Amino acid sequence: MNLKTRLHILKRKYRDSKWAPAFNALHTFLYLPNETTHHGTHIKVADDLKRTMNTVIMALVPCLIFGMFNAGYQHYLAVGDIQAVTGGFFSSEFWTLDNFLVGFWKIIPLVIVSYGVGLGIEFLFAIIKKHEVEEGYLVTGMLVPLIVPIDIPLWMLAVAVVFGVVIGKEVFGGTGMNILNPALTIRAFLFFAYPTWMSGDKVWVEGAVERTNEIAAGANLDAISGETILGSLAQGQDITHSVADMFFGFIPGSVGETSALLILLGGLFLIFTKIGSWRIMLSSVLGAVVMGLIFNQVVDAGIITESSKFYGLMSTTWWHHLLIGGFAFGTVYMATDPVTASQTNKGKWIYGFLIGFLSILIRVFNPAYPEGVMLAILLMNVFAPTIDHYVVQGNVKRRMKRVKVKTA
Amino acid sequence: MSNDIRIKKGLDIKLKGEADKTVEQAVISNFFTVRPEDFHGVIPKLVAKEGTSVEAGGTLFFDKSYEDIKFSSPVSGKVIEVVRGPKRRIDAIKILADKTQTYQDNGVFDIDAAKPEALKAHLLASGCWPFIKQRPYDVIANPDKTPKAIFISGYASAPLVADLDFTLSGKEAELQAALNALSKLTEGKVHVSVGKNSNSPLAGLSGITIHTVSGPHPSGNVGTLINKVDPVNKGEVVWTVNAQDLVVIGELLLTGKFNAERIVALAGSSVEKPRYFKTKLGSEVATMIYDKGINKKDHPRIISGSVLSGKHIKPDGYLDYYSNTITVIPEGDDYELFGWNKPVFDKVSTTRAFTFSWLFPNKEYDLNTNTNGEHRAFVTTGNYEEVFPLDIFPLQILKACMYSDLDEMEALGMYEVAPEDFALTEFICVSKQPHQQIIRKGLDVMLKEIG
């Protein structure tokens, strides 16, 4: 008896037990189910939600792997063991096993905790509420390790994941029903609950926190500082990183969000596969560019001078904003979440534009935490149904008008 | 007068097993069955009890809520069984056909001289009325109302369905008679669509407005035609008639006989020799499918109608009242190892998520009935709009139907749609939601609450 038959028999056995959703989740992971159509169309397309989600994960994998190398690179650079890479993206000084292993041992636990805790809760809810385990968390689970600082303690991540999955998703009825992007809910929870672990100049580079503690305990060591570019700009400091570093991603930051190049490629892949909305991505970039240009104009006009605390970020060249911080990552992977984004095509344009626009606005005017994309997306998540409402009303009005033309 | 309608949004699903353009006389089946469930919303009141003999065109039952609407027997013979379901609901009326057919004589009808009322009464009495359907609600037309227009699609764009150019050829006289009659029943026009590059017998007829349609499916759906030409507003009614049913109506008017003869396509990848048959409504499909059709040992799905909105029937099932196609495709009740993530070459997809049908636009696929995934909540957005040419928000109207918000359903355009308009969105639905069923239920709720 082969595995297929064995699982089929088990499926029948578990059909009415409370473990059925858990069993089905594992079964359908291995095998596409043998379900056939009953009513309506007799044939169906090849895609299902698993395939859709899997495609997004594929687009995230390059960011994850790069994040591992970059973690080690930033660590050794800060410690002073290596020199800054000069040879560009394919430089062999960057892609070393040493770099990789540092990141690997820090990031794999993040991934395991994210998936372990998150999927655990999904299974629990599926069993209690007797629905199937839905695929939404597959992407969320991969996003979460990529949008946190590398030194975040695992227990904090676990607590945040519990919060994000339960409050951000399950209370609304699960995948497809939630209002806020679950991954960003998790990040927002971390940010408001444990702000010292989510900002500042210590958490972004592996080992910096540890070393700070050692110094405080009396060890004679140099402190590691791993300020992000946004952090430096917010404080009006000069940045030492070149534009190429920003584009390739050789900068400190959340695990997966540093490499604009790989995010761009991931975004193009999602657009090509028609899984990600190009409307949202494009309009979000447009929104950011517009806001960036406005700020640049304000600085050029001399309204804001160097004495202002906003000068650093406001004077940042408009297109640099697209490369630094979490903007690119948020735009490509988070703003395009189909459940929490606007659902109409026109709505997507407005939704994306406002995300880009607000991201840069919040980034500049939020001195405590110079990152705007998370708050902008969460804010627009809340307004997405309103945008859709007005877009749909346009159609409704057209329909009503038709009647009036007739009767007139 | 001719008008062009060009559809860009949509999807042509190319399937293996298109019917060859040869007609065979199907073996005359012994039994014919009429199933009241073919007529949505009709509560049948039986006239021909078990054991009675009927002529072809004789009344079998009528609609309890509208007694003038009568349903006729496609053949002459003896009612041998009335199959009943729960609560004594009539599921099927089975007729043993006579060897030589006798027809009820309804008399030749003078269309030009007749008043609309007389024409209506004639169609009602002869059992031809059920061929006329109405929107809103996609049910048999209410004879008390006057439609603002009548729509007929003479172009079949759904996969594997009978080519109307072929099945209607040579029937010009009947078609013209039926269209002349229909144009008397409406204040407005009779709109007929034909394919742009087709050679439709409808194109040469007079007294109608011809629209040439082009583009992918659903360009041939009558719902698309209505939406593009003269959409239904609140309080308005339009009627639709299937082109092949015009022939029956026309023959009735010209000869007085209710002749339920029809040319049907037997198609699909499971059919050994896909071709056309001349048969009658309600005939057993077994007579066609087992003669150089499908292998009895195979495990096929037999559909009366198209793969997108036809009815699932058993091998001993019957051709339904509105179909002119029988499609046979393989059942897909098997598991596929890692089917959700491995690259797919043998299935159709509108995305490019490791699916490669976009590379082979002209390839014909052999699709089975596997759902390729489990039922989920609506998650992805924006993909329905790519295949939905109507000026309606498909996702929003489906959701409105699911929570039965009548005002919202009305505002979003429920009066204009029929389930078949949502066949393509259902086909491409990643969440495997039953769109046509959701719309049907929504229409039923509206019919009950608003009427």
JSON list of N, CA and C in Angstrom, two decimals, chain A residues 329-377:
[
{"chain": "A", "resi": 329, "resn": "PHE", "atom": "N", "xyz": [10.45, 47.29, 0.72]},
{"chain": "A", "resi": 329, "resn": "PHE", "atom": "CA", "xyz": [9.92, 46.02, 1.20]},
{"chain": "A", "resi": 329, "resn": "PHE", "atom": "C", "xyz": [8.43, 46.13, 1.48]},
{"chain": "A", "resi": 330, "resn": "GLY", "atom": "N", "xyz": [8.05, 47.21, 2.15]},
{"chain": "A", "resi": 330, "resn": "GLY", "atom": "CA", "xyz": [6.64, 47.41, 2.49]},
{"chain": "A", "resi": 330, "resn": "GLY", "atom": "C", "xyz": [5.79, 47.53, 1.24]},
{"chain": "A", "resi": 331, "resn": "THR", "atom": "N", "xyz": [6.28, 48.26, 0.28]},
{"chain": "A", "resi": 331, "resn": "THR", "atom": "CA", "xyz": [5.52, 48.48, -0.95]},
{"chain": "A", "resi": 331, "resn": "THR", "atom": "C", "xyz": [5.29, 47.18, -1.70]},
{"chain": "A", "resi": 332, "resn": "VAL", "atom": "N", "xyz": [6.35, 46.40, -1.82]},
{"chain": "A", "resi": 332, "resn": "VAL", "atom": "CA", "xyz": [6.25, 45.20, -2.65]},
{"chain": "A", "resi": 332, "resn": "VAL", "atom": "C", "xyz": [5.51, 44.08, -1.93]},
{"chain": "A", "resi": 333, "resn": "TYR", "atom": "N", "xyz": [5.83, 43.86, -0.67]},
{"chain": "A", "resi": 333, "resn": "TYR", "atom": "CA", "xyz": [5.32, 42.65, -0.02]},
{"chain": "A", "resi": 333, "resn": "TYR", "atom": "C", "xyz": [4.17, 42.89, 0.96]},
{"chain": "A", "resi": 334, "resn": "MET", "atom": "N", "xyz": [4.05, 44.10, 1.49]},
{"chain": "A", "resi": 334, "resn": "MET", "atom": "CA", "xyz": [3.04, 44.30, 2.53]},
{"chain": "A", "resi": 334, "resn": "MET", "atom": "C", "xyz": [1.85, 45.08, 2.01]},
{"chain": "A", "resi": 335, "resn": "ALA", "atom": "N", "xyz": [2.09, 46.13, 1.26]},
{"chain": "A", "resi": 335, "resn": "ALA", "atom": "CA", "xyz": [0.98, 46.95, 0.79]},
{"chain": "A", "resi": 335, "resn": "ALA", "atom": "C", "xyz": [0.11, 46.15, -0.17]},
{"chain": "A", "resi": 336, "resn": "THR", "atom": "N", "xyz": [0.70, 45.16, -0.85]},
{"chain": "A", "resi": 336, "resn": "THR", "atom": "CA", "xyz": [-0.03, 44.41, -1.87]},
{"chain": "A", "resi": 336, "resn": "THR", "atom": "C", "xyz": [-0.84, 43.25, -1.29]},
{"chain": "A", "resi": 337, "resn": "ASP", "atom": "N", "xyz": [-0.83, 43.08, 0.02]},
{"chain": "A", "resi": 337, "resn": "ASP", "atom": "CA", "xyz": [-1.64, 42.03, 0.64]},
{"chain": "A", "resi": 337, "resn": "ASP", "atom": "C", "xyz": [-3.10, 42.21, 0.17]},
{"chain": "A", "resi": 338, "resn": "PRO", "atom": "N", "xyz": [-3.63, 41.23, -0.59]},
{"chain": "A", "resi": 338, "resn": "PRO", "atom": "CA", "xyz": [-4.94, 41.46, -1.22]},
{"chain": "A", "resi": 338, "resn": "PRO", "atom": "C", "xyz": [-6.08, 41.60, -0.23]},
{"chain": "A", "resi": 339, "resn": "VAL", "atom": "N", "xyz": [-5.92, 41.02, 0.95]},
{"chain": "A", "resi": 339, "resn": "VAL", "atom": "CA", "xyz": [-7.05, 41.05, 1.88]},
{"chain": "A", "resi": 339, "resn": "VAL", "atom": "C", "xyz": [-7.23, 42.43, 2.49]},
{"chain": "A", "resi": 340, "resn": "THR", "atom": "N", "xyz": [-6.09, 43.05, 2.87]},
{"chain": "A", "resi": 340, "resn": "THR", "atom": "CA", "xyz": [-6.21, 44.31, 3.60]},
{"chain": "A", "resi": 340, "resn": "THR", "atom": "C", "xyz": [-6.08, 45.52, 2.68]},
{"chain": "A", "resi": 341, "resn": "ALA", "atom": "N", "xyz": [-5.71, 45.29, 1.43]},
{"chain": "A", "resi": 341, "resn": "ALA", "atom": "CA", "xyz": [-5.61, 46.41, 0.51]},
{"chain": "A", "resi": 341, "resn": "ALA", "atom": "C", "xyz": [-6.97, 46.71, -0.09]},
{"chain": "A", "resi": 342, "resn": "SER", "atom": "N", "xyz": [-7.02, 47.78, -0.86]},
{"chain": "A", "resi": 342, "resn": "SER", "atom": "CA", "xyz": [-8.24, 48.06, -1.61]},
{"chain": "A", "resi": 342, "resn": "SER", "atom": "C", "xyz": [-8.48, 46.94, -2.60]},
{"chain": "A", "resi": 343, "resn": "GLN", "atom": "N", "xyz": [-9.74, 46.65, -2.85]},
{"chain": "A", "resi": 343, "resn": "GLN", "atom": "CA", "xyz": [-10.04, 45.50, -3.68]},
{"chain": "A", "resi": 343, "resn": "GLN", "atom": "C", "xyz": [-10.45, 45.88, -5.10]},
{"chain": "A", "resi": 344, "resn": "THR", "atom": "N", "xyz": [-10.76, 47.13, -5.32]},
{"chain": "A", "resi": 344, "resn": "THR", "atom": "CA", "xyz": [-11.11, 47.56, -6.66]},
{"chain": "A", "resi": 344, "resn": "THR", "atom": "C", "xyz": [-9.85, 48.10, -7.33]},
{"chain": "A", "resi": 345, "resn": "ASN", "atom": "N", "xyz": [-9.83, 48.04, -8.66]},
{"chain": "A", "resi": 345, "resn": "ASN", "atom": "CA", "xyz": [-8.62, 48.46, -9.37]},
{"chain": "A", "resi": 345, "resn": "ASN", "atom": "C", "xyz": [-8.37, 49.96, -9.21]},
{"chain": "A", "resi": 346, "resn": "LYS", "atom": "N", "xyz": [-9.43, 50.75, -9.30]},
{"chain": "A", "resi": 346, "resn": "LYS", "atom": "CA", "xyz": [-9.26, 52.18, -9.09]},
{"chain": "A", "resi": 346, "resn": "LYS", "atom": "C", "xyz": [-8.83, 52.45, -7.66]},
{"chain": "A", "resi": 347, "resn": "GLY", "atom": "N", "xyz": [-9.44, 51.73, -6.75]},
{"chain": "A", "resi": 347, "resn": "GLY", "atom": "CA", "xyz": [-9.10, 51.88, -5.33]},
{"chain": "A", "resi": 347, "resn": "GLY", "atom": "C", "xyz": [-7.64, 51.59, -5.07]},
{"chain": "A", "resi": 348, "resn": "LYS", "atom": "N", "xyz": [-7.10, 50.62, -5.81]},
{"chain": "A", "resi": 348, "resn": "LYS", "atom": "CA", "xyz": [-5.70, 50.25, -5.62]},
{"chain": "A", "resi": 348, "resn": "LYS", "atom": "C", "xyz": [-4.77, 51.41, -5.96]},
{"chain": "A", "resi": 349, "resn": "TRP", "atom": "N", "xyz": [-5.11, 52.16, -6.98]},
{"chain": "A", "resi": 349, "resn": "TRP", "atom": "CA", "xyz": [-4.29, 53.32, -7.34]},
{"chain": "A", "resi": 349, "resn": "TRP", "atom": "C", "xyz": [-4.26, 54.31, -6.19]},
{"chain": "A", "resi": 350, "resn": "ILE", "atom": "N", "xyz": [-5.44, 54.61, -5.66]},
{"chain": "A", "resi": 350, "resn": "ILE", "atom": "CA", "xyz": [-5.52, 55.61, -4.59]},
{"chain": "A", "resi": 350, "resn": "ILE", "atom": "C", "xyz": [-4.82, 55.08, -3.34]},
{"chain": "A", "resi": 351, "resn": "TYR", "atom": "N", "xyz": [-5.12, 53.83, -3.02]},
{"chain": "A", "resi": 351, "resn": "TYR", "atom": "CA", "xyz": [-4.56, 53.19, -1.83]},
{"chain": "A", "resi": 351, "resn": "TYR", "atom": "C", "xyz": [-3.03, 53.21, -1.88]},
{"chain": "A", "resi": 352, "resn": "GLY", "atom": "N", "xyz": [-2.48, 52.77, -3.00]},
{"chain": "A", "resi": 352, "resn": "GLY", "atom": "CA", "xyz": [-1.03, 52.71, -3.14]},
{"chain": "A", "resi": 352, "resn": "GLY", "atom": "C", "xyz": [-0.40, 54.10, -3.07]},
{"chain": "A", "resi": 353, "resn": "PHE", "atom": "N", "xyz": [-1.02, 55.02, -3.78]},
{"chain": "A", "resi": 353, "resn": "PHE", "atom": "CA", "xyz": [-0.46, 56.38, -3.80]},
{"chain": "A", "resi": 353, "resn": "PHE", "atom": "C", "xyz": [-0.39, 56.96, -2.39]},
{"chain": "A", "resi": 354, "resn": "LEU", "atom": "N", "xyz": [-1.47, 56.79, -1.65]},
{"chain": "A", "resi": 354, "resn": "LEU", "atom": "CA", "xyz": [-1.49, 57.34, -0.29]},
{"chain": "A", "resi": 354, "resn": "LEU", "atom": "C", "xyz": [-0.47, 56.65, 0.60]},
{"chain": "A", "resi": 355, "resn": "ILE", "atom": "N", "xyz": [-0.27, 55.35, 0.39]},
{"chain": "A", "resi": 355, "resn": "ILE", "atom": "CA", "xyz": [0.75, 54.66, 1.19]},
{"chain": "A", "resi": 355, "resn": "ILE", "atom": "C", "xyz": [2.12, 55.27, 0.94]},
{"chain": "A", "resi": 356, "resn": "GLY", "atom": "N", "xyz": [2.47, 55.44, -0.32]},
{"chain": "A", "resi": 356, "resn": "GLY", "atom": "CA", "xyz": [3.77, 56.02, -0.64]},
{"chain": "A", "resi": 356, "resn": "GLY", "atom": "C", "xyz": [3.90, 57.43, -0.08]},
{"chain": "A", "resi": 357, "resn": "PHE", "atom": "N", "xyz": [2.86, 58.20, -0.29]},
{"chain": "A", "resi": 357, "resn": "PHE", "atom": "CA", "xyz": [2.85, 59.60, 0.14]},
{"chain": "A", "resi": 357, "resn": "PHE", "atom": "C", "xyz": [3.00, 59.70, 1.67]},
{"chain": "A", "resi": 358, "resn": "LEU", "atom": "N", "xyz": [2.19, 58.93, 2.37]},
{"chain": "A", "resi": 358, "resn": "LEU", "atom": "CA", "xyz": [2.21, 59.00, 3.83]},
{"chain": "A", "resi": 358, "resn": "LEU", "atom": "C", "xyz": [3.48, 58.40, 4.40]},
{"chain": "A", "resi": 359, "resn": "SER", "atom": "N", "xyz": [4.02, 57.37, 3.74]},
{"chain": "A", "resi": 359, "resn": "SER", "atom": "CA", "xyz": [5.25, 56.74, 4.24]},
{"chain": "A", "resi": 359, "resn": "SER", "atom": "C", "xyz": [6.34, 57.78, 4.43]},
{"chain": "A", "resi": 360, "resn": "ILE", "atom": "N", "xyz": [6.53, 58.58, 3.38]},
{"chain": "A", "resi": 360, "resn": "ILE", "atom": "CA", "xyz": [7.61, 59.57, 3.43]},
{"chain": "A", "resi": 360, "resn": "ILE", "atom": "C", "xyz": [7.25, 60.70, 4.41]},
{"chain": "A", "resi": 361, "resn": "LEU", "atom": "N", "xyz": [5.98, 61.04, 4.43]},
{"chain": "A", "resi": 361, "resn": "LEU", "atom": "CA", "xyz": [5.53, 62.09, 5.35]},
{"chain": "A", "resi": 361, "resn": "LEU", "atom": "C", "xyz": [5.81, 61.70, 6.80]},
{"chain": "A", "resi": 362, "resn": "ILE", "atom": "N", "xyz": [5.38, 60.47, 7.14]},
{"chain": "A", "resi": 362, "resn": "ILE", "atom": "CA", "xyz": [5.57, 60.01, 8.52]},
{"chain": "A", "resi": 362, "resn": "ILE", "atom": "C", "xyz": [7.06, 59.84, 8.80]},
{"chain": "A", "resi": 363, "resn": "ARG", "atom": "N", "xyz": [7.77, 59.33, 7.83]},
{"chain": "A", "resi": 363, "resn": "ARG", "atom": "CA", "xyz": [9.20, 59.11, 7.97]},
{"chain": "A", "resi": 363, "resn": "ARG", "atom": "C", "xyz": [9.89, 60.42, 8.39]},
{"chain": "A", "resi": 364, "resn": "VAL", "atom": "N", "xyz": [9.53, 61.50, 7.76]},
{"chain": "A", "resi": 364, "resn": "VAL", "atom": "CA", "xyz": [10.20, 62.78, 8.01]},
{"chain": "A", "resi": 364, "resn": "VAL", "atom": "C", "xyz": [9.76, 63.39, 9.34]},
{"chain": "A", "resi": 365, "resn": "PHE", "atom": "N", "xyz": [8.48, 63.27, 9.63]},
{"chain": "A", "resi": 365, "resn": "PHE", "atom": "CA", "xyz": [7.96, 63.98, 10.81]},
{"chain": "A", "resi": 365, "resn": "PHE", "atom": "C", "xyz": [7.83, 63.10, 12.05]},
{"chain": "A", "resi": 366, "resn": "ASN", "atom": "N", "xyz": [8.45, 61.94, 12.04]},
{"chain": "A", "resi": 366, "resn": "ASN", "atom": "CA", "xyz": [8.35, 61.06, 13.21]},
{"chain": "A", "resi": 366, "resn": "ASN", "atom": "C", "xyz": [9.74, 60.87, 13.79]},
{"chain": "A", "resi": 367, "resn": "PRO", "atom": "N", "xyz": [10.23, 61.88, 14.54]},
{"chain": "A", "resi": 367, "resn": "PRO", "atom": "CA", "xyz": [11.63, 61.84, 14.96]},
{"chain": "A", "resi": 367, "resn": "PRO", "atom": "C", "xyz": [11.96, 60.68, 15.90]},
{"chain": "A", "resi": 368, "resn": "ALA", "atom": "N", "xyz": [10.96, 60.22, 16.62]},
{"chain": "A", "resi": 368, "resn": "ALA", "atom": "CA", "xyz": [11.25, 59.13, 17.56]},
{"chain": "A", "resi": 368, "resn": "ALA", "atom": "C", "xyz": [11.58, 57.85, 16.82]},
{"chain": "A", "resi": 369, "resn": "TYR", "atom": "N", "xyz": [10.98, 57.69, 15.70]},
{"chain": "A", "resi": 369, "resn": "TYR", "atom": "CA", "xyz": [11.16, 56.43, 14.99]},
{"chain": "A", "resi": 369, "resn": "TYR", "atom": "C", "xyz": [11.05, 56.71, 13.52]},
{"chain": "A", "resi": 370, "resn": "PRO", "atom": "N", "xyz": [12.16, 56.94, 12.88]},
{"chain": "A", "resi": 370, "resn": "PRO", "atom": "CA", "xyz": [12.12, 57.43, 11.51]},
{"chain": "A", "resi": 370, "resn": "PRO", "atom": "C", "xyz": [11.80, 56.33, 10.51]},
{"chain": "A", "resi": 371, "resn": "GLU", "atom": "N", "xyz": [10.66, 55.73, 10.63]},
{"chain": "A", "resi": 371, "resn": "GLU", "atom": "CA", "xyz": [10.23, 54.78, 9.61]},
{"chain": "A", "resi": 371, "resn": "GLU", "atom": "C", "xyz": [8.74, 54.93, 9.46]},
{"chain": "A", "resi": 372, "resn": "GLY", "atom": "N", "xyz": [8.29, 55.18, 8.24]},
{"chain": "A", "resi": 372, "resn": "GLY", "atom": "CA", "xyz": [6.89, 55.51, 8.07]},
{"chain": "A", "resi": 372, "resn": "GLY", "atom": "C", "xyz": [6.06, 54.46, 7.39]},
{"chain": "A", "resi": 373, "resn": "VAL", "atom": "N", "xyz": [6.74, 53.49, 6.73]},
{"chain": "A", "resi": 373, "resn": "VAL", "atom": "CA", "xyz": [5.96, 52.63, 5.85]},
{"chain": "A", "resi": 373, "resn": "VAL", "atom": "C", "xyz": [5.00, 51.74, 6.63]},
{"chain": "A", "resi": 374, "resn": "MET", "atom": "N", "xyz": [5.44, 51.29, 7.80]},
{"chain": "A", "resi": 374, "resn": "MET", "atom": "CA", "xyz": [4.58, 50.41, 8.60]},
{"chain": "A", "resi": 374, "resn": "MET", "atom": "C", "xyz": [3.30, 51.14, 9.00]},
{"chain": "A", "resi": 375, "resn": "LEU", "atom": "N", "xyz": [3.48, 52.35, 9.54]},
{"chain": "A", "resi": 375, "resn": "LEU", "atom": "CA", "xyz": [2.30, 53.09, 9.99]},
{"chain": "A", "resi": 375, "resn": "LEU", "atom": "C", "xyz": [1.43, 53.50, 8.82]},
{"chain": "A", "resi": 376, "resn": "ALA", "atom": "N", "xyz": [2.06, 53.86, 7.70]},
{"chain": "A", "resi": 376, "resn": "ALA", "atom": "CA", "xyz": [1.28, 54.26, 6.53]},
{"chain": "A", "resi": 376, "resn": "ALA", "atom": "C", "xyz": [0.42, 53.11, 6.03]},
{"chain": "A", "resi": 377, "resn": "ILE", "atom": "N", "xyz": [1.00, 51.91, 5.98]},
{"chain": "A", "resi": 377, "resn": "ILE", "atom": "CA", "xyz": [0.23, 50.78, 5.47]},
{"chain": "A", "resi": 377, "resn": "ILE", "atom": "C", "xyz": [-0.90, 50.43, 6.43]}
]
